[in-house]
mmCIF file of N, CA and C in Angstrom:
data_model
loop_
_atom_site.group_PDB
_atom_site.id
_atom_site.type_symbol
_atom_site.label_atom_id
_atom_site.label_comp_id
_atom_site.label_asym_id
_atom_site.label_seq_id
_atom_site.Cartn_x
_atom_site.Cartn_y
_atom_site.Cartn_z
ATOM 1 N N LEU A 1 176.794 231.833 150.260
ATOM 2 C CA LEU A 1 176.094 233.053 150.635
ATOM 3 C C LEU A 1 177.087 234.069 151.192
ATOM 4 N N ARG A 2 178.061 233.587 151.971
ATOM 5 C CA ARG A 2 179.058 234.515 152.521
ATOM 6 C C ARG A 2 179.848 235.202 151.410
ATOM 7 N N ALA A 3 180.214 234.442 150.391
ATOM 8 C CA ALA A 3 180.951 235.029 149.267
ATOM 9 C C ALA A 3 180.124 236.088 148.570
ATOM 10 N N ILE A 4 178.851 235.820 148.396
ATOM 11 C CA ILE A 4 177.947 236.782 147.754
ATOM 12 C C ILE A 4 177.814 238.023 148.625
ATOM 13 N N GLU A 5 177.675 237.818 149.919
ATOM 14 C CA GLU A 5 177.508 238.942 150.835
ATOM 15 C C GLU A 5 178.760 239.826 150.879
ATOM 16 N N LEU A 6 179.932 239.235 150.627
ATOM 17 C CA LEU A 6 181.157 240.035 150.592
ATOM 18 C C LEU A 6 181.104 241.081 149.480
ATOM 19 N N LEU A 7 180.381 240.784 148.429
ATOM 20 C CA LEU A 7 180.251 241.717 147.303
ATOM 21 C C LEU A 7 179.153 242.757 147.521
ATOM 22 N N ALA A 8 178.355 242.587 148.539
ATOM 23 C CA ALA A 8 177.201 243.465 148.755
ATOM 24 C C ALA A 8 177.591 244.939 148.796
ATOM 25 N N GLY A 9 178.665 245.253 149.445
ATOM 26 C CA GLY A 9 179.090 246.644 149.557
ATOM 27 C C GLY A 9 179.722 247.211 148.294
ATOM 28 N N ARG A 10 179.971 246.346 147.335
ATOM 29 C CA ARG A 10 180.638 246.785 146.101
ATOM 30 C C ARG A 10 179.702 246.781 144.898
ATOM 31 N N GLN A 11 178.393 246.676 145.144
ATOM 32 C CA GLN A 11 177.434 246.624 144.048
ATOM 33 C C GLN A 11 177.517 247.848 143.141
ATOM 34 N N GLY A 12 177.877 248.992 143.703
ATOM 35 C CA GLY A 12 177.991 250.219 142.924
ATOM 36 C C GLY A 12 179.080 250.159 141.866
ATOM 37 N N GLU A 13 180.006 249.244 142.039
ATOM 38 C CA GLU A 13 181.106 249.097 141.080
ATOM 39 C C GLU A 13 180.752 248.173 139.916
ATOM 40 N N LEU A 14 179.597 247.517 139.992
ATOM 41 C CA LEU A 14 179.213 246.542 138.973
ATOM 42 C C LEU A 14 178.403 247.210 137.870
ATOM 43 N N ASP A 15 178.616 246.760 136.630
ATOM 44 C CA ASP A 15 177.773 247.261 135.541
ATOM 45 C C ASP A 15 176.440 246.514 135.597
ATOM 46 N N ALA A 16 175.510 246.874 134.739
ATOM 47 C CA ALA A 16 174.153 246.314 134.785
ATOM 48 C C ALA A 16 174.155 244.788 134.647
ATOM 49 N N ALA A 17 174.943 244.273 133.720
ATOM 50 C CA ALA A 17 174.988 242.823 133.509
ATOM 51 C C ALA A 17 175.579 242.107 134.725
ATOM 52 N N GLN A 18 176.638 242.671 135.291
ATOM 53 C CA GLN A 18 177.261 242.065 136.471
ATOM 54 C C GLN A 18 176.323 242.121 137.673
ATOM 55 N N LEU A 19 175.599 243.217 137.794
ATOM 56 C CA LEU A 19 174.655 243.359 138.902
ATOM 57 C C LEU A 19 173.534 242.331 138.786
ATOM 58 N N ARG A 20 173.086 242.089 137.590
ATOM 59 C CA ARG A 20 172.048 241.071 137.354
ATOM 60 C C ARG A 20 172.558 239.697 137.773
ATOM 61 N N VAL A 21 173.784 239.374 137.390
ATOM 62 C CA VAL A 21 174.387 238.088 137.763
ATOM 63 C C VAL A 21 174.534 238.013 139.283
ATOM 64 N N TYR A 22 174.996 239.083 139.899
ATOM 65 C CA TYR A 22 175.157 239.117 141.355
ATOM 66 C C TYR A 22 173.816 238.859 142.056
ATOM 67 N N ARG A 23 172.788 239.577 141.632
ATOM 68 C CA ARG A 23 171.482 239.444 142.282
ATOM 69 C C ARG A 23 170.890 238.052 142.082
ATOM 70 N N THR A 24 171.082 237.488 140.903
ATOM 71 C CA THR A 24 170.599 236.130 140.646
ATOM 72 C C THR A 24 171.367 235.121 141.511
ATOM 73 N N ALA A 25 172.669 235.284 141.592
ATOM 74 C CA ALA A 25 173.485 234.396 142.429
ATOM 75 C C ALA A 25 173.098 234.526 143.898
ATOM 76 N N ARG A 26 172.772 235.730 144.320
ATOM 77 C CA ARG A 26 172.347 235.941 145.706
ATOM 78 C C ARG A 26 171.035 235.210 145.976
ATOM 79 N N ALA A 27 170.089 235.292 145.034
ATOM 80 C CA ALA A 27 168.815 234.579 145.193
ATOM 81 C C ALA A 27 169.054 233.076 145.270
ATOM 82 N N GLU A 28 169.929 232.565 144.417
ATOM 83 C CA GLU A 28 170.263 231.135 144.438
ATOM 84 C C GLU A 28 170.899 230.741 145.764
ATOM 85 N N ALA A 29 171.801 231.570 146.258
ATOM 86 C CA ALA A 29 172.478 231.286 147.527
ATOM 87 C C ALA A 29 171.496 231.305 148.695
ATOM 88 N N LEU A 30 170.603 232.283 148.696
ATOM 89 C CA LEU A 30 169.593 232.347 149.755
ATOM 90 C C LEU A 30 168.726 231.086 149.748
ATOM 91 N N ALA A 31 168.335 230.665 148.562
ATOM 92 C CA ALA A 31 167.524 229.447 148.449
ATOM 93 C C ALA A 31 168.303 228.235 148.945
ATOM 94 N N ALA A 32 169.583 228.170 148.606
ATOM 95 C CA ALA A 32 170.419 227.025 148.984
ATOM 96 C C ALA A 32 170.578 226.887 150.488
ATOM 97 N N VAL A 33 170.562 228.013 151.217
ATOM 98 C CA VAL A 33 170.718 227.937 152.670
ATOM 99 C C VAL A 33 169.372 227.944 153.395
ATOM 100 N N GLY A 34 168.281 227.824 152.633
ATOM 101 C CA GLY A 34 166.968 227.699 153.241
ATOM 102 C C GLY A 34 166.248 229.001 153.535
ATOM 103 N N GLU A 35 166.792 230.103 153.068
ATOM 104 C CA GLU A 35 166.128 231.406 153.251
ATOM 105 C C GLU A 35 165.163 231.622 152.086
ATOM 106 N N VAL A 36 164.147 230.757 152.026
ATOM 107 C CA VAL A 36 163.248 230.708 150.880
ATOM 108 C C VAL A 36 162.466 232.004 150.692
ATOM 109 N N SER A 37 161.930 232.555 151.768
ATOM 110 C CA SER A 37 161.118 233.769 151.612
ATOM 111 C C SER A 37 161.954 234.932 151.088
ATOM 112 N N GLN A 38 163.191 235.055 151.552
ATOM 113 C CA GLN A 38 164.075 236.111 151.039
ATOM 114 C C GLN A 38 164.427 235.861 149.573
ATOM 115 N N ALA A 39 164.688 234.593 149.239
ATOM 116 C CA ALA A 39 165.028 234.240 147.858
ATOM 117 C C ALA A 39 163.852 234.526 146.929
ATOM 118 N N VAL A 40 162.654 234.151 147.346
ATOM 119 C CA VAL A 40 161.463 234.401 146.525
ATOM 120 C C VAL A 40 161.262 235.901 146.329
ATOM 121 N N ALA A 41 161.439 236.675 147.395
ATOM 122 C CA ALA A 41 161.283 238.129 147.288
ATOM 123 C C ALA A 41 162.285 238.714 146.292
ATOM 124 N N LEU A 42 163.524 238.228 146.335
ATOM 125 C CA LEU A 42 164.531 238.713 145.393
ATOM 126 C C LEU A 42 164.187 238.276 143.968
ATOM 127 N N TYR A 43 163.751 237.032 143.804
ATOM 128 C CA TYR A 43 163.325 236.568 142.482
ATOM 129 C C TYR A 43 162.121 237.371 141.983
ATOM 130 N N ASP A 44 161.195 237.708 142.885
ATOM 131 C CA ASP A 44 160.049 238.531 142.481
ATOM 132 C C ASP A 44 160.524 239.840 141.857
ATOM 133 N N ASP A 45 161.480 240.484 142.514
ATOM 134 C CA ASP A 45 162.033 241.738 141.993
ATOM 135 C C ASP A 45 162.727 241.512 140.651
ATOM 136 N N LEU A 46 163.491 240.443 140.559
ATOM 137 C CA LEU A 46 164.212 240.153 139.319
ATOM 138 C C LEU A 46 163.258 239.864 138.163
ATOM 139 N N VAL A 47 162.190 239.125 138.438
ATOM 140 C CA VAL A 47 161.209 238.816 137.391
ATOM 141 C C VAL A 47 160.528 240.092 136.903
ATOM 142 N N LYS A 48 160.229 240.997 137.825
ATOM 143 C CA LYS A 48 159.621 242.273 137.431
ATOM 144 C C LYS A 48 160.590 243.104 136.584
ATOM 145 N N GLU A 49 161.853 243.084 136.975
ATOM 146 C CA GLU A 49 162.853 243.880 136.283
ATOM 147 C C GLU A 49 163.272 243.266 134.944
ATOM 148 N N PHE A 50 163.288 241.934 134.886
ATOM 149 C CA PHE A 50 163.723 241.223 133.680
ATOM 150 C C PHE A 50 162.663 240.197 133.266
ATOM 151 N N PRO A 51 161.487 240.661 132.862
ATOM 152 C CA PRO A 51 160.375 239.744 132.580
ATOM 153 C C PRO A 51 160.622 238.773 131.425
ATOM 154 N N GLN A 52 161.554 239.076 130.562
ATOM 155 C CA GLN A 52 161.817 238.195 129.424
ATOM 156 C C GLN A 52 162.934 237.187 129.690
ATOM 157 N N ASP A 53 163.528 237.230 130.866
ATOM 158 C CA ASP A 53 164.606 236.293 131.195
ATOM 159 C C ASP A 53 164.000 234.993 131.717
ATOM 160 N N GLY A 54 163.938 234.012 130.848
ATOM 161 C CA GLY A 54 163.334 232.733 131.201
ATOM 162 C C GLY A 54 164.046 232.004 132.319
ATOM 163 N N ARG A 55 165.364 232.178 132.401
ATOM 164 C CA ARG A 55 166.114 231.496 133.469
ATOM 165 C C ARG A 55 165.681 231.994 134.840
ATOM 166 N N ILE A 56 165.496 233.301 134.959
ATOM 167 C CA ILE A 56 165.085 233.869 136.246
ATOM 168 C C ILE A 56 163.668 233.419 136.588
ATOM 169 N N SER A 57 162.758 233.496 135.616
ATOM 170 C CA SER A 57 161.374 233.072 135.851
ATOM 171 C C SER A 57 161.293 231.605 136.227
ATOM 172 N N GLU A 58 162.081 230.778 135.544
ATOM 173 C CA GLU A 58 162.064 229.351 135.848
ATOM 174 C C GLU A 58 162.660 229.071 137.229
ATOM 175 N N ALA A 59 163.726 229.762 137.584
ATOM 176 C CA ALA A 59 164.332 229.565 138.904
ATOM 177 C C ALA A 59 163.343 229.921 140.007
ATOM 178 N N ARG A 60 162.608 231.013 139.814
ATOM 179 C CA ARG A 60 161.584 231.407 140.791
ATOM 180 C C ARG A 60 160.501 230.338 140.895
ATOM 181 N N ALA A 61 160.040 229.863 139.740
ATOM 182 C CA ALA A 61 158.989 228.844 139.733
ATOM 183 C C ALA A 61 159.464 227.562 140.419
ATOM 184 N N LYS A 62 160.695 227.149 140.141
ATOM 185 C CA LYS A 62 161.245 225.949 140.788
ATOM 186 C C LYS A 62 161.280 226.103 142.303
ATOM 187 N N LEU A 63 161.706 227.270 142.744
ATOM 188 C CA LEU A 63 161.786 227.518 144.184
ATOM 189 C C LEU A 63 160.400 227.440 144.817
ATOM 190 N N LEU A 64 159.418 228.027 144.175
ATOM 191 C CA LEU A 64 158.048 227.975 144.693
ATOM 192 C C LEU A 64 157.518 226.542 144.715
ATOM 193 N N THR A 65 157.949 225.725 143.773
ATOM 194 C CA THR A 65 157.492 224.339 143.670
ATOM 195 C C THR A 65 157.925 223.503 144.866
ATOM 196 N N GLU A 66 159.006 223.905 145.504
ATOM 197 C CA GLU A 66 159.537 223.125 146.616
ATOM 198 C C GLU A 66 158.669 223.201 147.872
ATOM 199 N N GLU A 67 157.799 224.177 147.934
ATOM 200 C CA GLU A 67 156.892 224.289 149.078
ATOM 201 C C GLU A 67 155.713 223.334 148.882
ATOM 202 N N ASP A 68 155.133 222.867 149.972
ATOM 203 C CA ASP A 68 154.069 221.876 149.865
ATOM 204 C C ASP A 68 152.687 222.356 150.284
ATOM 205 N N ASP A 69 152.570 223.562 150.804
ATOM 206 C CA ASP A 69 151.241 223.990 151.213
ATOM 207 C C ASP A 69 150.455 224.467 149.982
ATOM 208 N N PRO A 70 149.124 224.354 150.024
ATOM 209 C CA PRO A 70 148.294 224.686 148.861
ATOM 210 C C PRO A 70 148.500 226.101 148.323
ATOM 211 N N ARG A 71 148.713 227.070 149.194
ATOM 212 C CA ARG A 71 148.931 228.446 148.741
ATOM 213 C C ARG A 71 150.193 228.527 147.893
ATOM 214 N N ALA A 72 151.260 227.906 148.362
ATOM 215 C CA ALA A 72 152.523 227.916 147.626
ATOM 216 C C ALA A 72 152.402 227.140 146.317
ATOM 217 N N ILE A 73 151.659 226.039 146.343
ATOM 218 C CA ILE A 73 151.464 225.259 145.119
ATOM 219 C C ILE A 73 150.712 226.084 144.083
ATOM 220 N N ARG A 74 149.683 226.818 144.513
ATOM 221 C CA ARG A 74 148.941 227.679 143.571
ATOM 222 C C ARG A 74 149.841 228.777 143.020
ATOM 223 N N GLU A 75 150.687 229.340 143.866
ATOM 224 C CA GLU A 75 151.608 230.376 143.417
ATOM 225 C C GLU A 75 152.631 229.794 142.433
ATOM 226 N N ALA A 76 153.124 228.599 142.730
ATOM 227 C CA ALA A 76 154.063 227.929 141.821
ATOM 228 C C ALA A 76 153.388 227.616 140.491
ATOM 229 N N LEU A 77 152.148 227.177 140.557
ATOM 230 C CA LEU A 77 151.387 226.869 139.350
ATOM 231 C C LEU A 77 151.270 228.104 138.462
ATOM 232 N N ALA A 78 150.940 229.229 139.054
ATOM 233 C CA ALA A 78 150.837 230.484 138.292
ATOM 234 C C ALA A 78 152.198 230.875 137.702
ATOM 235 N N ALA A 79 153.259 230.659 138.470
ATOM 236 C CA ALA A 79 154.603 230.988 137.986
ATOM 237 C C ALA A 79 154.980 230.102 136.801
ATOM 238 N N TRP A 80 154.685 228.814 136.900
ATOM 239 C CA TRP A 80 154.992 227.900 135.804
ATOM 240 C C TRP A 80 154.153 228.210 134.567
ATOM 241 N N GLN A 81 152.905 228.614 134.772
ATOM 242 C CA GLN A 81 152.067 228.983 133.631
ATOM 243 C C GLN A 81 152.653 230.193 132.907
ATOM 244 N N GLN A 82 153.201 231.108 133.670
ATOM 245 C CA GLN A 82 153.846 232.273 133.066
ATOM 246 C C GLN A 82 155.100 231.843 132.292
ATOM 247 N N VAL A 83 155.876 230.940 132.866
ATOM 248 C CA VAL A 83 157.066 230.437 132.173
ATOM 249 C C VAL A 83 156.650 229.762 130.868
ATOM 250 N N GLU A 84 155.600 228.962 130.936
ATOM 251 C CA GLU A 84 155.125 228.266 129.730
ATOM 252 C C GLU A 84 154.712 229.258 128.640
ATOM 253 N N ARG A 85 153.941 230.277 129.022
ATOM 254 C CA ARG A 85 153.470 231.273 128.042
ATOM 255 C C ARG A 85 154.631 232.000 127.368
ATOM 256 N N LYS A 86 155.681 232.233 128.117
ATOM 257 C CA LYS A 86 156.815 232.996 127.583
ATOM 258 C C LYS A 86 157.846 232.120 126.869
ATOM 259 N N SER A 87 157.649 230.814 126.898
ATOM 260 C CA SER A 87 158.601 229.894 126.270
ATOM 261 C C SER A 87 158.081 229.460 124.899
ATOM 262 N N ARG A 88 158.998 229.234 124.006
ATOM 263 C CA ARG A 88 158.625 228.746 122.691
ATOM 264 C C ARG A 88 158.206 227.281 122.818
ATOM 265 N N ARG A 89 157.060 226.953 122.219
ATOM 266 C CA ARG A 89 156.532 225.589 122.294
ATOM 267 C C ARG A 89 157.582 224.587 121.799
ATOM 268 N N GLY A 90 157.715 223.518 122.552
ATOM 269 C CA GLY A 90 158.624 222.446 122.165
ATOM 270 C C GLY A 90 160.043 222.575 122.700
ATOM 271 N N THR A 91 160.346 223.689 123.382
ATOM 272 C CA THR A 91 161.689 223.837 123.961
ATOM 273 C C THR A 91 161.757 223.080 125.283
ATOM 274 N N ASP A 92 162.971 222.857 125.746
ATOM 275 C CA ASP A 92 163.142 222.167 127.030
ATOM 276 C C ASP A 92 162.408 222.895 128.150
ATOM 277 N N ARG A 93 162.539 224.218 128.183
ATOM 278 C CA ARG A 93 161.886 225.003 129.237
ATOM 279 C C ARG A 93 160.365 224.844 129.161
ATOM 280 N N TRP A 94 159.829 224.855 127.956
ATOM 281 C CA TRP A 94 158.382 224.702 127.763
ATOM 282 C C TRP A 94 157.919 223.353 128.310
ATOM 283 N N PHE A 95 158.660 222.273 128.016
ATOM 284 C CA PHE A 95 158.286 220.951 128.526
ATOM 285 C C PHE A 95 158.410 220.895 130.052
ATOM 286 N N ARG A 96 159.460 221.482 130.597
ATOM 287 C CA ARG A 96 159.596 221.497 132.065
ATOM 288 C C ARG A 96 158.419 222.238 132.701
ATOM 289 N N ALA A 97 158.018 223.329 132.072
ATOM 290 C CA ALA A 97 156.879 224.098 132.596
ATOM 291 C C ALA A 97 155.599 223.280 132.508
ATOM 292 N N ARG A 98 155.366 222.641 131.368
ATOM 293 C CA ARG A 98 154.158 221.816 131.210
ATOM 294 C C ARG A 98 154.109 220.720 132.274
ATOM 295 N N TYR A 99 155.251 220.070 132.495
ATOM 296 C CA TYR A 99 155.289 219.018 133.506
ATOM 297 C C TYR A 99 154.990 219.596 134.887
ATOM 298 N N ALA A 100 155.623 220.707 135.216
ATOM 299 C CA ALA A 100 155.425 221.313 136.535
ATOM 300 C C ALA A 100 153.976 221.752 136.729
ATOM 301 N N ILE A 101 153.341 222.231 135.667
ATOM 302 C CA ILE A 101 151.931 222.623 135.753
ATOM 303 C C ILE A 101 151.078 221.390 136.031
ATOM 304 N N ALA A 102 151.315 220.319 135.294
ATOM 305 C CA ALA A 102 150.559 219.086 135.518
ATOM 306 C C ALA A 102 150.778 218.562 136.934
ATOM 307 N N GLU A 103 152.009 218.615 137.398
ATOM 308 C CA GLU A 103 152.320 218.151 138.749
ATOM 309 C C GLU A 103 151.625 219.027 139.803
ATOM 310 N N GLY A 104 151.613 220.335 139.575
ATOM 311 C CA GLY A 104 150.918 221.241 140.495
ATOM 312 C C GLY A 104 149.432 220.956 140.545
ATOM 313 N N LEU A 105 148.840 220.740 139.384
ATOM 314 C CA LEU A 105 147.413 220.393 139.344
ATOM 315 C C LEU A 105 147.156 219.097 140.114
ATOM 316 N N PHE A 106 148.032 218.117 139.929
ATOM 317 C CA PHE A 106 147.915 216.851 140.653
ATOM 318 C C PHE A 106 147.974 217.078 142.155
ATOM 319 N N LYS A 107 148.944 217.858 142.600
ATOM 320 C CA LYS A 107 149.100 218.131 144.035
ATOM 321 C C LYS A 107 147.881 218.839 144.613
ATOM 322 N N LEU A 108 147.199 219.627 143.781
ATOM 323 C CA LEU A 108 146.005 220.335 144.238
ATOM 324 C C LEU A 108 144.743 219.478 144.129
ATOM 325 N N GLY A 109 144.922 218.202 143.750
ATOM 326 C CA GLY A 109 143.785 217.287 143.660
ATOM 327 C C GLY A 109 143.031 217.361 142.350
ATOM 328 N N GLN A 110 143.582 218.040 141.386
ATOM 329 C CA GLN A 110 142.923 218.188 140.083
ATOM 330 C C GLN A 110 143.519 217.175 139.098
ATOM 331 N N LYS A 111 143.316 215.890 139.430
ATOM 332 C CA LYS A 111 143.925 214.810 138.657
ATOM 333 C C LYS A 111 143.443 214.786 137.207
ATOM 334 N N GLU A 112 142.146 214.982 136.996
ATOM 335 C CA GLU A 112 141.605 214.940 135.634
ATOM 336 C C GLU A 112 142.209 216.040 134.778
ATOM 337 N N LYS A 113 142.317 217.217 135.339
ATOM 338 C CA LYS A 113 142.878 218.351 134.609
ATOM 339 C C LYS A 113 144.358 218.098 134.287
ATOM 340 N N ALA A 114 145.071 217.535 135.251
ATOM 341 C CA ALA A 114 146.488 217.208 135.027
ATOM 342 C C ALA A 114 146.620 216.162 133.919
ATOM 343 N N ALA A 115 145.769 215.135 133.969
ATOM 344 C CA ALA A 115 145.814 214.074 132.955
ATOM 345 C C ALA A 115 145.490 214.631 131.569
ATOM 346 N N LYS A 116 144.524 215.527 131.493
ATOM 347 C CA LYS A 116 144.176 216.136 130.202
ATOM 348 C C LYS A 116 145.344 216.949 129.650
ATOM 349 N N LEU A 117 146.012 217.692 130.521
ATOM 350 C CA LEU A 117 147.164 218.487 130.088
ATOM 351 C C LEU A 117 148.273 217.580 129.560
ATOM 352 N N ILE A 118 148.533 216.498 130.259
ATOM 353 C CA ILE A 118 149.564 215.555 129.813
ATOM 354 C C ILE A 118 149.151 214.931 128.483
ATOM 355 N N GLY A 119 147.895 214.527 128.377
ATOM 356 C CA GLY A 119 147.402 213.932 127.131
ATOM 357 C C GLY A 119 147.527 214.880 125.951
ATOM 358 N N LEU A 120 147.144 216.126 126.149
ATOM 359 C CA LEU A 120 147.245 217.122 125.083
ATOM 360 C C LEU A 120 148.708 217.355 124.703
ATOM 361 N N THR A 121 149.559 217.428 125.700
ATOM 362 C CA THR A 121 150.988 217.623 125.448
ATOM 363 C C THR A 121 151.538 216.457 124.634
ATOM 364 N N LYS A 122 151.107 215.255 124.958
ATOM 365 C CA LYS A 122 151.571 214.059 124.259
ATOM 366 C C LYS A 122 151.068 214.027 122.820
ATOM 367 N N VAL A 123 149.836 214.472 122.595
ATOM 368 C CA VAL A 123 149.296 214.516 121.233
ATOM 369 C C VAL A 123 150.103 215.502 120.386
ATOM 370 N N LEU A 124 150.414 216.659 120.945
ATOM 371 C CA LEU A 124 151.151 217.684 120.213
ATOM 372 C C LEU A 124 152.622 217.320 120.027
ATOM 373 N N ASN A 125 153.176 216.626 121.017
ATOM 374 C CA ASN A 125 154.611 216.299 121.023
ATOM 375 C C ASN A 125 154.794 214.907 121.615
ATOM 376 N N PRO A 126 154.655 213.863 120.791
ATOM 377 C CA PRO A 126 154.692 212.485 121.309
ATOM 378 C C PRO A 126 155.941 212.127 122.103
ATOM 379 N N GLU A 127 157.049 212.796 121.829
ATOM 380 C CA GLU A 127 158.281 212.465 122.560
ATOM 381 C C GLU A 127 158.353 213.124 123.935
ATOM 382 N N LEU A 128 157.462 214.054 124.204
ATOM 383 C CA LEU A 128 157.356 214.713 125.513
ATOM 384 C C LEU A 128 158.682 215.273 126.032
ATOM 385 N N GLY A 129 159.474 215.818 125.134
ATOM 386 C CA GLY A 129 160.699 216.489 125.557
ATOM 387 C C GLY A 129 161.895 215.601 125.784
ATOM 388 N N GLY A 130 161.814 214.356 125.373
ATOM 389 C CA GLY A 130 162.957 213.457 125.535
ATOM 390 C C GLY A 130 162.683 212.362 126.550
ATOM 391 N N SER A 131 163.567 211.400 126.590
ATOM 392 C CA SER A 131 163.325 210.186 127.376
ATOM 393 C C SER A 131 163.117 210.441 128.865
ATOM 394 N N GLN A 132 163.910 211.324 129.452
ATOM 395 C CA GLN A 132 163.775 211.567 130.895
ATOM 396 C C GLN A 132 162.441 212.235 131.222
ATOM 397 N N LEU A 133 162.124 213.312 130.519
ATOM 398 C CA LEU A 133 160.855 213.996 130.783
ATOM 399 C C LEU A 133 159.667 213.117 130.398
ATOM 400 N N LYS A 134 159.803 212.367 129.323
ATOM 401 C CA LYS A 134 158.715 211.475 128.903
ATOM 402 C C LYS A 134 158.383 210.491 130.023
ATOM 403 N N ALA A 135 159.410 209.939 130.631
ATOM 404 C CA ALA A 135 159.199 209.003 131.743
ATOM 405 C C ALA A 135 158.496 209.697 132.904
ATOM 406 N N GLN A 136 158.884 210.931 133.203
ATOM 407 C CA GLN A 136 158.240 211.670 134.283
ATOM 408 C C GLN A 136 156.775 211.957 133.955
ATOM 409 N N PHE A 137 156.518 212.396 132.729
ATOM 410 C CA PHE A 137 155.138 212.650 132.307
ATOM 411 C C PHE A 137 154.304 211.374 132.434
ATOM 412 N N GLU A 138 154.838 210.261 131.955
ATOM 413 C CA GLU A 138 154.084 209.010 131.975
ATOM 414 C C GLU A 138 153.836 208.516 133.392
ATOM 415 N N GLN A 139 154.815 208.692 134.283
ATOM 416 C CA GLN A 139 154.619 208.302 135.684
ATOM 417 C C GLN A 139 153.548 209.168 136.337
ATOM 418 N N LEU A 140 153.580 210.459 136.055
ATOM 419 C CA LEU A 140 152.566 211.344 136.619
ATOM 420 C C LEU A 140 151.185 211.008 136.064
ATOM 421 N N LEU A 141 151.114 210.721 134.769
ATOM 422 C CA LEU A 141 149.834 210.335 134.176
ATOM 423 C C LEU A 141 149.286 209.100 134.846
ATOM 424 N N ALA A 142 150.131 208.107 135.095
ATOM 425 C CA ALA A 142 149.697 206.880 135.781
ATOM 426 C C ALA A 142 149.176 207.191 137.174
ATOM 427 N N ARG A 143 149.842 208.094 137.879
ATOM 428 C CA ARG A 143 149.368 208.495 139.222
ATOM 429 C C ARG A 143 148.033 209.215 139.130
ATOM 430 N N CYS A 144 147.842 209.989 138.081
ATOM 431 C CA CYS A 144 146.568 210.711 137.904
ATOM 432 C C CYS A 144 145.416 209.742 137.651
ATOM 433 N N GLN A 145 145.720 208.619 137.041
ATOM 434 C CA GLN A 145 144.681 207.667 136.657
ATOM 435 C C GLN A 145 144.379 206.649 137.747
ATOM 436 N N GLN A 146 145.136 206.694 138.846
ATOM 437 C CA GLN A 146 144.862 205.803 139.982
ATOM 438 C C GLN A 146 143.710 206.365 140.787
ATOM 439 N N ASP A 147 142.972 205.465 141.395
ATOM 440 C CA ASP A 147 141.855 205.924 142.270
ATOM 441 C C ASP A 147 142.304 206.246 143.640
#
């Protein structure tokens, strides 16, 4: 964060692409040192400015996912749904979004809805994005089916 802050006064010297990288790195640094609300606010601005940048949208959604209160989970769920809509079906990002949506639904107590989403995802794409994600999907499905 200190390294990023050293560049703060020189933002006027950066071109648009460099400024985007700087601002994204600053959001990442803020998140890394626990300044979550500042990081989310910066990501909010970046998502508005660069709505088609999946990396920025996904980073924001991931950050929101780290919170455990219901309000934050609902906000993360909405963010992941947006990432999913903007991602091409079957891509790594799309599978990560689908998993995060199912996990958010589970955390909100909507186990049946989460299980249905996982089931539908599995019907459409039996490999569920590869061995690692498949294992995560299957573990979450098992948790959804427990009483």
